[in-house]
Every structure is written in structure tokens, then in C-alpha cells.
CSV table of N, CA and C in Angstrom, one decimal:
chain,number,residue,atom,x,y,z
A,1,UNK,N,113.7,133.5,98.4
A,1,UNK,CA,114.0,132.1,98.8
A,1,UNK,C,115.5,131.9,98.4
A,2,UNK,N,116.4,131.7,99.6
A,2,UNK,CA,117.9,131.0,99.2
A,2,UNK,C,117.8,129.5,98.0
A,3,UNK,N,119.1,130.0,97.5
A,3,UNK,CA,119.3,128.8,96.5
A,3,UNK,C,119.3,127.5,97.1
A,4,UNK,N,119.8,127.6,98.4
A,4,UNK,CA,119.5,125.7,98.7
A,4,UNK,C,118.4,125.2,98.9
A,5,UNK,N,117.5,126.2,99.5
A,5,UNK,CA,116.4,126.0,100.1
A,5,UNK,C,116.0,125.4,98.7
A,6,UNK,N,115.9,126.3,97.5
A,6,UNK,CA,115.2,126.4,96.0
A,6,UNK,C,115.5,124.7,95.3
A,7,UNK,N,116.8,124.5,95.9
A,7,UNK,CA,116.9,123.5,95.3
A,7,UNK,C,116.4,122.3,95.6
A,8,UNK,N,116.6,122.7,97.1
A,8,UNK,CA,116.0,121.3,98.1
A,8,UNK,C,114.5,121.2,97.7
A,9,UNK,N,113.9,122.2,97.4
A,9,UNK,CA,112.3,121.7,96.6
A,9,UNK,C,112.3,121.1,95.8
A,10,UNK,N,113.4,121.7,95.0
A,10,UNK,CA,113.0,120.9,93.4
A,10,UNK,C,113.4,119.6,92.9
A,11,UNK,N,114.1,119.3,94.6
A,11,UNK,CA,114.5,118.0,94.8
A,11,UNK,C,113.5,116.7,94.5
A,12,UNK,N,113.2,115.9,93.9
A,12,UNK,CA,112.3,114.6,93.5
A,12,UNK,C,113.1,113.1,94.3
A,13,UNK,N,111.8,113.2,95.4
A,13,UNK,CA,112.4,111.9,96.3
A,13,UNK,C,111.2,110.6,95.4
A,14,UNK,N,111.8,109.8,95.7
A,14,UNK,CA,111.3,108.8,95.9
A,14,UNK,C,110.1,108.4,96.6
A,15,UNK,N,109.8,109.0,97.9
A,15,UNK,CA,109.0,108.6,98.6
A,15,UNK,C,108.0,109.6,98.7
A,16,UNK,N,106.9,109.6,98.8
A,16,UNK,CA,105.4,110.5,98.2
A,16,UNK,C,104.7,110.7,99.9
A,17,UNK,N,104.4,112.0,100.0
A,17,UNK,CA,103.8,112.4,101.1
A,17,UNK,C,102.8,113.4,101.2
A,18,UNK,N,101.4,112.5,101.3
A,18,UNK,CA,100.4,113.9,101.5
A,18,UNK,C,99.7,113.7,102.9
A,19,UNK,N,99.0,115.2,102.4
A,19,UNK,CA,98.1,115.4,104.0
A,19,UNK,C,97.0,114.5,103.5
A,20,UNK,N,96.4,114.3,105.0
A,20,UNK,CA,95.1,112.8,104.9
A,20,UNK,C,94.3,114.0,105.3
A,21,UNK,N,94.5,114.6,106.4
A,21,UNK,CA,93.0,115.5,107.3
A,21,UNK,C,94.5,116.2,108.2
A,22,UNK,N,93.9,117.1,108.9
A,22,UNK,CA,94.6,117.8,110.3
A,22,UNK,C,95.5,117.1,111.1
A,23,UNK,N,95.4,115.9,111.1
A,23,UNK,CA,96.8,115.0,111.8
A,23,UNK,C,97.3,114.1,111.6
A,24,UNK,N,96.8,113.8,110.2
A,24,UNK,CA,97.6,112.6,109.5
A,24,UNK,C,98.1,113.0,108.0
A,25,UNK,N,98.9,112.2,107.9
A,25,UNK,CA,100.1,112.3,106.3
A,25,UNK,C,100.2,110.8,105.8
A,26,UNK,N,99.7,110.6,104.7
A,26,UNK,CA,99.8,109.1,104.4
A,26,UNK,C,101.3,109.3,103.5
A,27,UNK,N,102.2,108.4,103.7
A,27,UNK,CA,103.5,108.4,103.0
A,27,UNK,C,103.5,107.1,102.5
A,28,UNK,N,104.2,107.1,101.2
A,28,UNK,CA,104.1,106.0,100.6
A,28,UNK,C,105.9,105.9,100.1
A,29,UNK,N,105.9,105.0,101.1
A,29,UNK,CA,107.9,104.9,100.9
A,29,UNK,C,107.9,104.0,99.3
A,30,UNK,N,109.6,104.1,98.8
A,30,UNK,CA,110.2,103.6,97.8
A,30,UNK,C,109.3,102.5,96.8
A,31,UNK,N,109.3,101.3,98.4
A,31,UNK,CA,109.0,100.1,97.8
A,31,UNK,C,107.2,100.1,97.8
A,32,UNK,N,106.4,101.2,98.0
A,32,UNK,CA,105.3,100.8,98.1
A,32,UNK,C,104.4,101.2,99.3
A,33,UNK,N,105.5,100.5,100.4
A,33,UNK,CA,104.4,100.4,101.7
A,33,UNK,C,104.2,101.5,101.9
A,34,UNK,N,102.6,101.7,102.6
A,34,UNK,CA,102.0,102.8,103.0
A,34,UNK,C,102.1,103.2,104.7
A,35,UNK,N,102.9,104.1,105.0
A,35,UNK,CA,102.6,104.4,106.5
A,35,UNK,C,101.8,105.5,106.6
A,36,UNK,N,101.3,105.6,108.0
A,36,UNK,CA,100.2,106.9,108.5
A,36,UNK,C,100.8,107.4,109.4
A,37,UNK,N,101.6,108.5,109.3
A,37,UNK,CA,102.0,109.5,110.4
A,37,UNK,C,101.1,110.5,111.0
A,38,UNK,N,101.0,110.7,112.4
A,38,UNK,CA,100.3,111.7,113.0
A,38,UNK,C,101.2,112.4,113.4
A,39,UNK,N,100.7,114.1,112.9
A,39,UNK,CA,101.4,115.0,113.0
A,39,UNK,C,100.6,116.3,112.7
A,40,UNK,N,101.8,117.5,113.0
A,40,UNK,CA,101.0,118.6,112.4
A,40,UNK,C,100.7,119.2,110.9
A,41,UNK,N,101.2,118.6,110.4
A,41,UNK,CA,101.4,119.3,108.8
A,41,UNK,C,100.3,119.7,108.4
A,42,UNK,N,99.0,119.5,108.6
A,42,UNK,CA,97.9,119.4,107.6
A,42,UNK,C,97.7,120.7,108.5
A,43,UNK,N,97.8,121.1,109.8
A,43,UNK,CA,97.0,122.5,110.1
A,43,UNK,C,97.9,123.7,110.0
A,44,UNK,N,98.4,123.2,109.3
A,44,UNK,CA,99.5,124.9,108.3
A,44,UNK,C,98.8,125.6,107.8
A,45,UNK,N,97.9,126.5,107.8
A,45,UNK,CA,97.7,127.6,107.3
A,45,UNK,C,98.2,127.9,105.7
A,46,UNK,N,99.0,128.1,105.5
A,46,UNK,CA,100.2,128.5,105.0
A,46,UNK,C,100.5,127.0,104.0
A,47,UNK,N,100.1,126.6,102.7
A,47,UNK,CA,100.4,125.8,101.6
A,47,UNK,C,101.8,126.0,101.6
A,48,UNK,N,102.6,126.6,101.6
A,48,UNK,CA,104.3,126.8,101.4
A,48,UNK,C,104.7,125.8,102.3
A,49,UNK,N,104.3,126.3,103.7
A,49,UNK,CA,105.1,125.6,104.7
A,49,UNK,C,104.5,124.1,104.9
A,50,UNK,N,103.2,124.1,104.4
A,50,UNK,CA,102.7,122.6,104.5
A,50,UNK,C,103.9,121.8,103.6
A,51,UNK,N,103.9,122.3,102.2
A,51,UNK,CA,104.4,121.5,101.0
A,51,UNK,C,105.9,121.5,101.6
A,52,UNK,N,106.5,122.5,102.7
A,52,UNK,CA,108.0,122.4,102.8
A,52,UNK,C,108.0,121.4,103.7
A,53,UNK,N,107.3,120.8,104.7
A,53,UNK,CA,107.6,119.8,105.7
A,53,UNK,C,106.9,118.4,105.0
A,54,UNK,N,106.2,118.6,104.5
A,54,UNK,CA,105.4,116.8,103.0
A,54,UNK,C,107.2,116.8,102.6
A,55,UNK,N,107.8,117.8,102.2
A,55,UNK,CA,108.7,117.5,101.4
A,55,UNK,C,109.9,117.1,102.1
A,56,UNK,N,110.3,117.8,103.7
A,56,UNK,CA,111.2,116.8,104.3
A,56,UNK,C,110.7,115.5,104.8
A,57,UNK,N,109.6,115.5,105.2
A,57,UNK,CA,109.1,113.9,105.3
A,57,UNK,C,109.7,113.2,104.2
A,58,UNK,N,109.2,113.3,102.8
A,58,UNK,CA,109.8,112.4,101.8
A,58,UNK,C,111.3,112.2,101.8
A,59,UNK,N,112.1,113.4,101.9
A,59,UNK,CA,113.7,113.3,102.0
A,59,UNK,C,114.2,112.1,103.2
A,60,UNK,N,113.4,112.2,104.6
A,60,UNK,CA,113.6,111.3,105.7
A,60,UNK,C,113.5,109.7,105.4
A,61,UNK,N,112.4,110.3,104.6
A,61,UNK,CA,111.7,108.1,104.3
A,61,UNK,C,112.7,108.1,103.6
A,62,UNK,N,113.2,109.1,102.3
A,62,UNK,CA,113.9,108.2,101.3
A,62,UNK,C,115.4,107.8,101.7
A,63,UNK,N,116.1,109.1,102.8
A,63,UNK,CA,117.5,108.9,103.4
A,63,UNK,C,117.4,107.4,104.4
A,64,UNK,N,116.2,107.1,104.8
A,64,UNK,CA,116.4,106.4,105.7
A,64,UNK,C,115.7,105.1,105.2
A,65,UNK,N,115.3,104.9,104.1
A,65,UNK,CA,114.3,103.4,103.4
A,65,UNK,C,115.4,102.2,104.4
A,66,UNK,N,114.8,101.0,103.9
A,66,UNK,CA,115.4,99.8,104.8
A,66,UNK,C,114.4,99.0,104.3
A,67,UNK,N,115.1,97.8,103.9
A,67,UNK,CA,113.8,96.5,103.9
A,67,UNK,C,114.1,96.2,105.3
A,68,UNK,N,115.1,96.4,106.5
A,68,UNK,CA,114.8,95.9,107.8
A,68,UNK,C,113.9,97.3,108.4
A,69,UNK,N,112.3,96.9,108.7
A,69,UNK,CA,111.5,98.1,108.6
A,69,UNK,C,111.7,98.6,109.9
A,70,UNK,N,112.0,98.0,111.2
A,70,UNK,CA,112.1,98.0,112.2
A,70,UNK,C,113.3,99.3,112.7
A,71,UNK,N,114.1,99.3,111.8
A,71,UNK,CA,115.2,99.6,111.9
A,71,UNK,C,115.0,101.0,111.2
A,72,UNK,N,114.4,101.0,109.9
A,72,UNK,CA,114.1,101.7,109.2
A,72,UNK,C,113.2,102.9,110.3
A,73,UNK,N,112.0,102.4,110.6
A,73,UNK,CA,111.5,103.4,111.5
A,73,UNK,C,112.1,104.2,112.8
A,74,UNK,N,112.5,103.5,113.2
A,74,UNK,CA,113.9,103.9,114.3
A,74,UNK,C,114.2,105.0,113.9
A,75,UNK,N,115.0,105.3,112.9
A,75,UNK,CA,115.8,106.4,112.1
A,75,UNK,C,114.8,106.9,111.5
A,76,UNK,N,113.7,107.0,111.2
A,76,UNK,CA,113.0,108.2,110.4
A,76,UNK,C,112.6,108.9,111.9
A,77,UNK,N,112.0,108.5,113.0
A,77,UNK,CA,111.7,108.9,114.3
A,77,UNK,C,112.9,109.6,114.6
A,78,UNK,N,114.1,109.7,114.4
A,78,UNK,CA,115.2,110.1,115.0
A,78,UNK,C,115.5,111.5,114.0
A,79,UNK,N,115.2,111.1,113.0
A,79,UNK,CA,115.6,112.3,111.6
A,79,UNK,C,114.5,112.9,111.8
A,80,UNK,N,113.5,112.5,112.4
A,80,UNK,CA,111.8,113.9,112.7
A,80,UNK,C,112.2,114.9,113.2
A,81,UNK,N,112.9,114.1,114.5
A,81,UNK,CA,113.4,115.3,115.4
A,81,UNK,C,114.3,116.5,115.2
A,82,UNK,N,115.7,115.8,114.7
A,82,UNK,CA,116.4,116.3,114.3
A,82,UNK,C,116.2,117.3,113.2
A,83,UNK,N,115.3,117.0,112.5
A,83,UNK,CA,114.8,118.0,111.2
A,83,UNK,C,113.2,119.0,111.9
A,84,UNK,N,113.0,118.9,113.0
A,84,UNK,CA,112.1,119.9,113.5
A,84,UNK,C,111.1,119.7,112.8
A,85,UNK,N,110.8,118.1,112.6
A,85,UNK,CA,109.4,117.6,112.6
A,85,UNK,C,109.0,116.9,113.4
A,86,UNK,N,107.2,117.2,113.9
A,86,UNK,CA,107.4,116.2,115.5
A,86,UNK,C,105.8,115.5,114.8
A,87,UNK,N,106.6,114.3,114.8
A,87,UNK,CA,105.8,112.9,115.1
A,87,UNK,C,105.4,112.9,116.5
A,88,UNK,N,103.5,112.8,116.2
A,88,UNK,CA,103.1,112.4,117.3
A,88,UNK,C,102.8,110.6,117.4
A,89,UNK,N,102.9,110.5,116.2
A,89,UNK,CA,103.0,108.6,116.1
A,89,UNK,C,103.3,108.1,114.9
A,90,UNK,N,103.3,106.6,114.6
A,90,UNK,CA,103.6,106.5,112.9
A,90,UNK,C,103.0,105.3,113.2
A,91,UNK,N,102.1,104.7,112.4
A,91,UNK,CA,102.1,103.4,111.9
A,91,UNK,C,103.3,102.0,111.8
A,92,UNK,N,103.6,101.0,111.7
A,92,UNK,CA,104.1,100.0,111.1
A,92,UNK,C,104.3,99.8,109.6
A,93,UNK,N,103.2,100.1,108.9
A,93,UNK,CA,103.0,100.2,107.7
A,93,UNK,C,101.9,98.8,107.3
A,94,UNK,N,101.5,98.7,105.8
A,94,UNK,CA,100.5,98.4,105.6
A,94,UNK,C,100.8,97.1,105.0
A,95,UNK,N,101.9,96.7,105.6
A,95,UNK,CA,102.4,95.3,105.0
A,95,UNK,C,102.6,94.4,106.2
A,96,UNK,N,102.4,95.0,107.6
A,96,UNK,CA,103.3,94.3,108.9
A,96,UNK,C,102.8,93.0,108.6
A,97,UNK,N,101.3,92.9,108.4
A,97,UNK,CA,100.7,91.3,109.1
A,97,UNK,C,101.0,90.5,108.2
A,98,UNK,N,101.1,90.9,106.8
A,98,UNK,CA,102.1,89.9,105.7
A,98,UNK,C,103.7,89.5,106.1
A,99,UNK,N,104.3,90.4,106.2
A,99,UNK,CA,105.8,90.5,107.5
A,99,UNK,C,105.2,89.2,108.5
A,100,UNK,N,104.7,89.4,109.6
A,100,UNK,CA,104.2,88.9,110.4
A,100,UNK,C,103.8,87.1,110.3
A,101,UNK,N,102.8,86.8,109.3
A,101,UNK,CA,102.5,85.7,109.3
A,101,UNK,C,103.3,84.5,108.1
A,102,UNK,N,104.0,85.2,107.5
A,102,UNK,CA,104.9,85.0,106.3
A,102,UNK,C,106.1,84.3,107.5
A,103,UNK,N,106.8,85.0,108.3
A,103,UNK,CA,107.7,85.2,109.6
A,103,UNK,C,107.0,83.8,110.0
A,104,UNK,N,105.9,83.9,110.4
A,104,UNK,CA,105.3,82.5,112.0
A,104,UNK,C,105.7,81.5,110.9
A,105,UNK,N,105.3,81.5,109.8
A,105,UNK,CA,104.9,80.2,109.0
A,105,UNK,C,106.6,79.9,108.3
A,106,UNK,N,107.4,80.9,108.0
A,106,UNK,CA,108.9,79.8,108.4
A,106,UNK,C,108.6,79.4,109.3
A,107,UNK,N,109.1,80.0,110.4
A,107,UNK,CA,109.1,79.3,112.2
A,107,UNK,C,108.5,77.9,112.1
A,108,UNK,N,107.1,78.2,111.8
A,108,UNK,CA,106.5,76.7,112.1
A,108,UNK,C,106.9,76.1,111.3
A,109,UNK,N,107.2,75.6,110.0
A,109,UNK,CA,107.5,74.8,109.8
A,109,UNK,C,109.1,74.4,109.5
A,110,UNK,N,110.1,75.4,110.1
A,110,UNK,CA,111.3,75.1,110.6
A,110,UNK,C,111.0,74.1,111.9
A,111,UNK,N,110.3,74.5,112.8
A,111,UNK,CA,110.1,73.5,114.1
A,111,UNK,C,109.3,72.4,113.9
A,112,UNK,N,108.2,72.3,113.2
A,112,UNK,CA,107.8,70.6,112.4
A,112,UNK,C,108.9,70.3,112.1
A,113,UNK,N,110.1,70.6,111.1
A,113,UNK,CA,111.1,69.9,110.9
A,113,UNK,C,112.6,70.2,111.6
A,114,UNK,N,112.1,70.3,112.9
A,114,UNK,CA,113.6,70.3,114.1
A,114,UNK,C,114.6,70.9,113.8
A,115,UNK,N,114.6,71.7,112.3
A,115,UNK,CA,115.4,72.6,112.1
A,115,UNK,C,115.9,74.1,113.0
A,116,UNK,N,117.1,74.0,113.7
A,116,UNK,CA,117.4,74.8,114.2
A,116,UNK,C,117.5,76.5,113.4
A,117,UNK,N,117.6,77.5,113.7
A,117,UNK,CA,117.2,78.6,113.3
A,117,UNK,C,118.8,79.1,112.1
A,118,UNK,N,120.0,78.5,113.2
A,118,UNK,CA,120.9,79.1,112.7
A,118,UNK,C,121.5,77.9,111.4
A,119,UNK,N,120.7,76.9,111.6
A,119,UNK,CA,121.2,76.0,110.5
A,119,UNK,C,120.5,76.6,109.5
A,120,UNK,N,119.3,76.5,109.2
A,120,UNK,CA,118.4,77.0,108.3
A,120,UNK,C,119.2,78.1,107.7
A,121,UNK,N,119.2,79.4,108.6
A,121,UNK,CA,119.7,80.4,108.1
A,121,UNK,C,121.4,80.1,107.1
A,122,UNK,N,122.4,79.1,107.4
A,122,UNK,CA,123.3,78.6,106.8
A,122,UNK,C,122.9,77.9,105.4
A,123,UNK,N,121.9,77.1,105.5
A,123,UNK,CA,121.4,76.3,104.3
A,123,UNK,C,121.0,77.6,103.2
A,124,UNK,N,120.2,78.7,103.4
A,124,UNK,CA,119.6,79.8,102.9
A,124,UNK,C,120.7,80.4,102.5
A,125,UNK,N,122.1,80.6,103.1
A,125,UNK,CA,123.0,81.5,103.2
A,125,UNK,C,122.5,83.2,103.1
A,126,UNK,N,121.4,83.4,104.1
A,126,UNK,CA,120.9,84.3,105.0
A,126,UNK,C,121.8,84.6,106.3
A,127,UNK,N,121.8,86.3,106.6
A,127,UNK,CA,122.8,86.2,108.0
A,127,UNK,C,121.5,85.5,108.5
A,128,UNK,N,122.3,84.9,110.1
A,128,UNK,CA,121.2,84.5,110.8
A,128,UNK,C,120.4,85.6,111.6
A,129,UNK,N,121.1,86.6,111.7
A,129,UNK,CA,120.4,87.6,112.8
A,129,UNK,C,119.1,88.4,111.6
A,130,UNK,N,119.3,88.3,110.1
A,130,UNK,CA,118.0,88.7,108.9
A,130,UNK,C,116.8,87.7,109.4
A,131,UNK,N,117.3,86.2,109.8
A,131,UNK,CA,116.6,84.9,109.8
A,131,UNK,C,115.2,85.6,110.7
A,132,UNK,N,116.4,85.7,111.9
A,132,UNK,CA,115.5,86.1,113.5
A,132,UNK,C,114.4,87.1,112.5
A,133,UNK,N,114.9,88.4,112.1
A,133,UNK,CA,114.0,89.4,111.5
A,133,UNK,C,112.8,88.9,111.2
A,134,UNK,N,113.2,88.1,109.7
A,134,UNK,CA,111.9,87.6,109.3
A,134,UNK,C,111.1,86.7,109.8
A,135,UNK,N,111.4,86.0,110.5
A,135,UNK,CA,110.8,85.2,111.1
A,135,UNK,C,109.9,86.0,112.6
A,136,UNK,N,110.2,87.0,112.8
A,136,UNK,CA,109.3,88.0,113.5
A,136,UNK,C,109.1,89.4,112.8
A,137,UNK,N,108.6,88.9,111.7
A,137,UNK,CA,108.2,89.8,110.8
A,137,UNK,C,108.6,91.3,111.1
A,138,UNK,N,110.0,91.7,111.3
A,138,UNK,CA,110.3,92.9,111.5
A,138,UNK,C,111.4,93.4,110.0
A,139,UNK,N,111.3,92.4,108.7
A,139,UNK,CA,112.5,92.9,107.9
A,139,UNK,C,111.5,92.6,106.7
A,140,UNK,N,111.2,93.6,105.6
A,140,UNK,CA,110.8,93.5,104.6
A,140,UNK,C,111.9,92.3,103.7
A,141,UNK,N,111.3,91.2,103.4
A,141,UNK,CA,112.7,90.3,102.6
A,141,UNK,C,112.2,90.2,101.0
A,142,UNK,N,112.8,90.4,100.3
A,142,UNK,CA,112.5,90.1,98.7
A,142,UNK,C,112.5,89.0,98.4
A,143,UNK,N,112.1,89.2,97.4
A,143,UNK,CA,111.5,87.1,96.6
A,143,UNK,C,113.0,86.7,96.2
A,144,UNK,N,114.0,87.0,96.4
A,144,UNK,CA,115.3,86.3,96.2
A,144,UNK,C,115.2,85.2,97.8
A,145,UNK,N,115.3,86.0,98.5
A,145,UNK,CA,115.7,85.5,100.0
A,145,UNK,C,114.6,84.4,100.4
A,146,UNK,N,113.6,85.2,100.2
A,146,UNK,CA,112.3,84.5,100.5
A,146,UNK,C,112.4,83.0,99.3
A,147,UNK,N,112.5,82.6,98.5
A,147,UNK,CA,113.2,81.9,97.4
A,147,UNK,C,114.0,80.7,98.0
A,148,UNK,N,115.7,81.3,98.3
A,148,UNK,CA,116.2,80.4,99.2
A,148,UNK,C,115.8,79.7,100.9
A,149,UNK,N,115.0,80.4,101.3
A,149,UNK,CA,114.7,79.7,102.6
A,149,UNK,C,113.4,78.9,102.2
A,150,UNK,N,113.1,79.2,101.5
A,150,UNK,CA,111.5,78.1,100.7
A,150,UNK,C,112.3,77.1,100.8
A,151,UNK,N,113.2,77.0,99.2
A,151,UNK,CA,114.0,75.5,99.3
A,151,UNK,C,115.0,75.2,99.9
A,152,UNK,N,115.3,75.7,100.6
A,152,UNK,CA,116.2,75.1,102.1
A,152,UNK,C,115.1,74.3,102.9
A,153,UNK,N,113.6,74.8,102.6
A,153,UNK,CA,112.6,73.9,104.0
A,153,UNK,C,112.2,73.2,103.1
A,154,UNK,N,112.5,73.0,101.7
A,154,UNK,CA,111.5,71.8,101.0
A,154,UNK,C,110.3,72.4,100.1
A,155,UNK,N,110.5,73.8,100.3
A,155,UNK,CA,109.2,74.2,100.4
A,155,UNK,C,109.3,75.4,98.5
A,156,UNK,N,108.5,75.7,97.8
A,156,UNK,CA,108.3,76.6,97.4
A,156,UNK,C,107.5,78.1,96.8
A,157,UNK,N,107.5,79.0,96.9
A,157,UNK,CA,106.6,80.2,97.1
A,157,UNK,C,106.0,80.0,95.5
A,158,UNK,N,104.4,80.4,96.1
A,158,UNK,CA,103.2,80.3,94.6
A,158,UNK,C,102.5,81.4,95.4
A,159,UNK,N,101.5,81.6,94.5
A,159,UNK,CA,100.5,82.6,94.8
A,159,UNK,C,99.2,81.8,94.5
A,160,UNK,N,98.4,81.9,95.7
A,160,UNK,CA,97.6,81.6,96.5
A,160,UNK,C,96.4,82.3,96.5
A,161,UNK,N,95.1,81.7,96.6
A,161,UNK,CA,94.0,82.9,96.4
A,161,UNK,C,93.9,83.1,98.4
A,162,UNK,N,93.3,84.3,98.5
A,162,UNK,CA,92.9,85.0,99.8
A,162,UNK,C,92.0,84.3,100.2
């Protein structure tokens, strides 16, 4: 084994990748979320070469993390290729519909209160184009951000039973 190769193993990413069954890899990026990639890894024969492509998966998620997930995925699909791993699909991850209804529910109640999008986003001192994001649930936002656009609407984040 060449020394880069040696080293690139013993490399410790961030991001965690196993085989699920013969066509799926559950990855579990930086911040947590879990995606499901379909792919070939799991029918390797060969544990070396399994464990060498789990391990550029992790390198891809970690080079390429993003709280804008949208964006984020784009570039991991692009770095598969380029790295002669082939995605036959990937998930959104295991947070979209929180992304998603977190997103509608500014919206709505920016439009109960006639608040335009790009004003909002100025009160927040959010870019407006993050606004658009969240509000179609395509940009993981932290409890900072999420924070300021609460009390820009009046509004403030608690935890709520299911």
C-alpha cells in the first residue's frame, strides 16, 4: 500500500458511513442528519475495497457538508463521480420535512402579517436569498438565525410536544 493511500485511511472524517444491505450506505453527515445512498458498496466481495469507498464517501460528505442542503447535495453527486463512485440515488435526509414545515410556517405567518419576504429577511439581517431557502425548506438554519426571524415576526422558538 502507497503512503498516501495509507494515510488517506487513517484519515478520521467527520462524517460516518456504513453498509445497510447490497444497495444501500446509511451516512450520517457532521451535523447528524442521516442520508441513504443507493449504491454499490455493500456487494464488494472484498472488505478492503468496501471499507476504501465507506471511506471516500465520508471524505465527500465531510469536503462538501453545507447547512444549505440543497446545495450540499449537488456537490456530493458531483464529487461521486469524479471520485469513481456511482450513486444510483441519495435521499434528502432525515430532517427535510422539519426543513420543510418549519420553512411553510415562517411563510404563513409572514403573509398573515403582509410582511414582504425581502423585508423580513432585512429585519432578521438574514441574506434574503438564505430567507427564500428556509422558507422552502432547502437550507439547514441554526437556532441563531432561526432566533432572529422568530422575533422579527413577533414570534418565539420553544419546544413543543409531537
Amino acid at each position: 500500500m502507497n503512503k498516501e493511500l495509507k494515510k488517506f485511511l487513517e484519515t478520521e472524517f467527520k462524517t460516518k458511513a456504513k453498509v445497510i444491505d447490497s444497495k444501500v450506505v446509511e451516512v450520517t453527515a457532521p451535523d447528524g442528519e442521516v442520508f441513504q445512498v443507493l449504491c454499490q458498496v455493500g456487494k464488494y466481495i472484498s472488505q478492503e475495497t468496501r471499507n476504501y469507498e465507506l471511506h471516500i464517501i465520508e471524505a465527500i460528505f465531510d469536503k462538501n457538508y453545507s447547512n444549505d442542503k440543497e446545495l450540499m447535495i449537488n456537490n456530493i453527486w458531483r464529487d461521486a463521480i469524479l471520485n469513481g463512485i456511482s450513486f444510483m440515488g441519495m435521499s434528502s435526509g432525515d430532517r427535510q420535512c422539519e426543513r420543510t414545515r418549519i420553512g411553510n410556517r415562517i411563510r404563513q405567518i409572514r403573509d398573515e402579517r403582509g410582511i414582504e419576504a425581502r423585508d423580513l429577511a432585512k429585519l432578521a439581517d438574514v441574506d434574503a436569498a438564505n430567507l427564500s431557502r428556509i422558507e422552502n425548506g432547502k437550507y439547514s438554519v441554526g437556532i441563531d438565525i432561526l432566533s432572529k426571524i422568530a422575533a422579527s415576526l413577533g414570534k418565539k422558538i420553544d419546544l413543543v410536544d409531537i
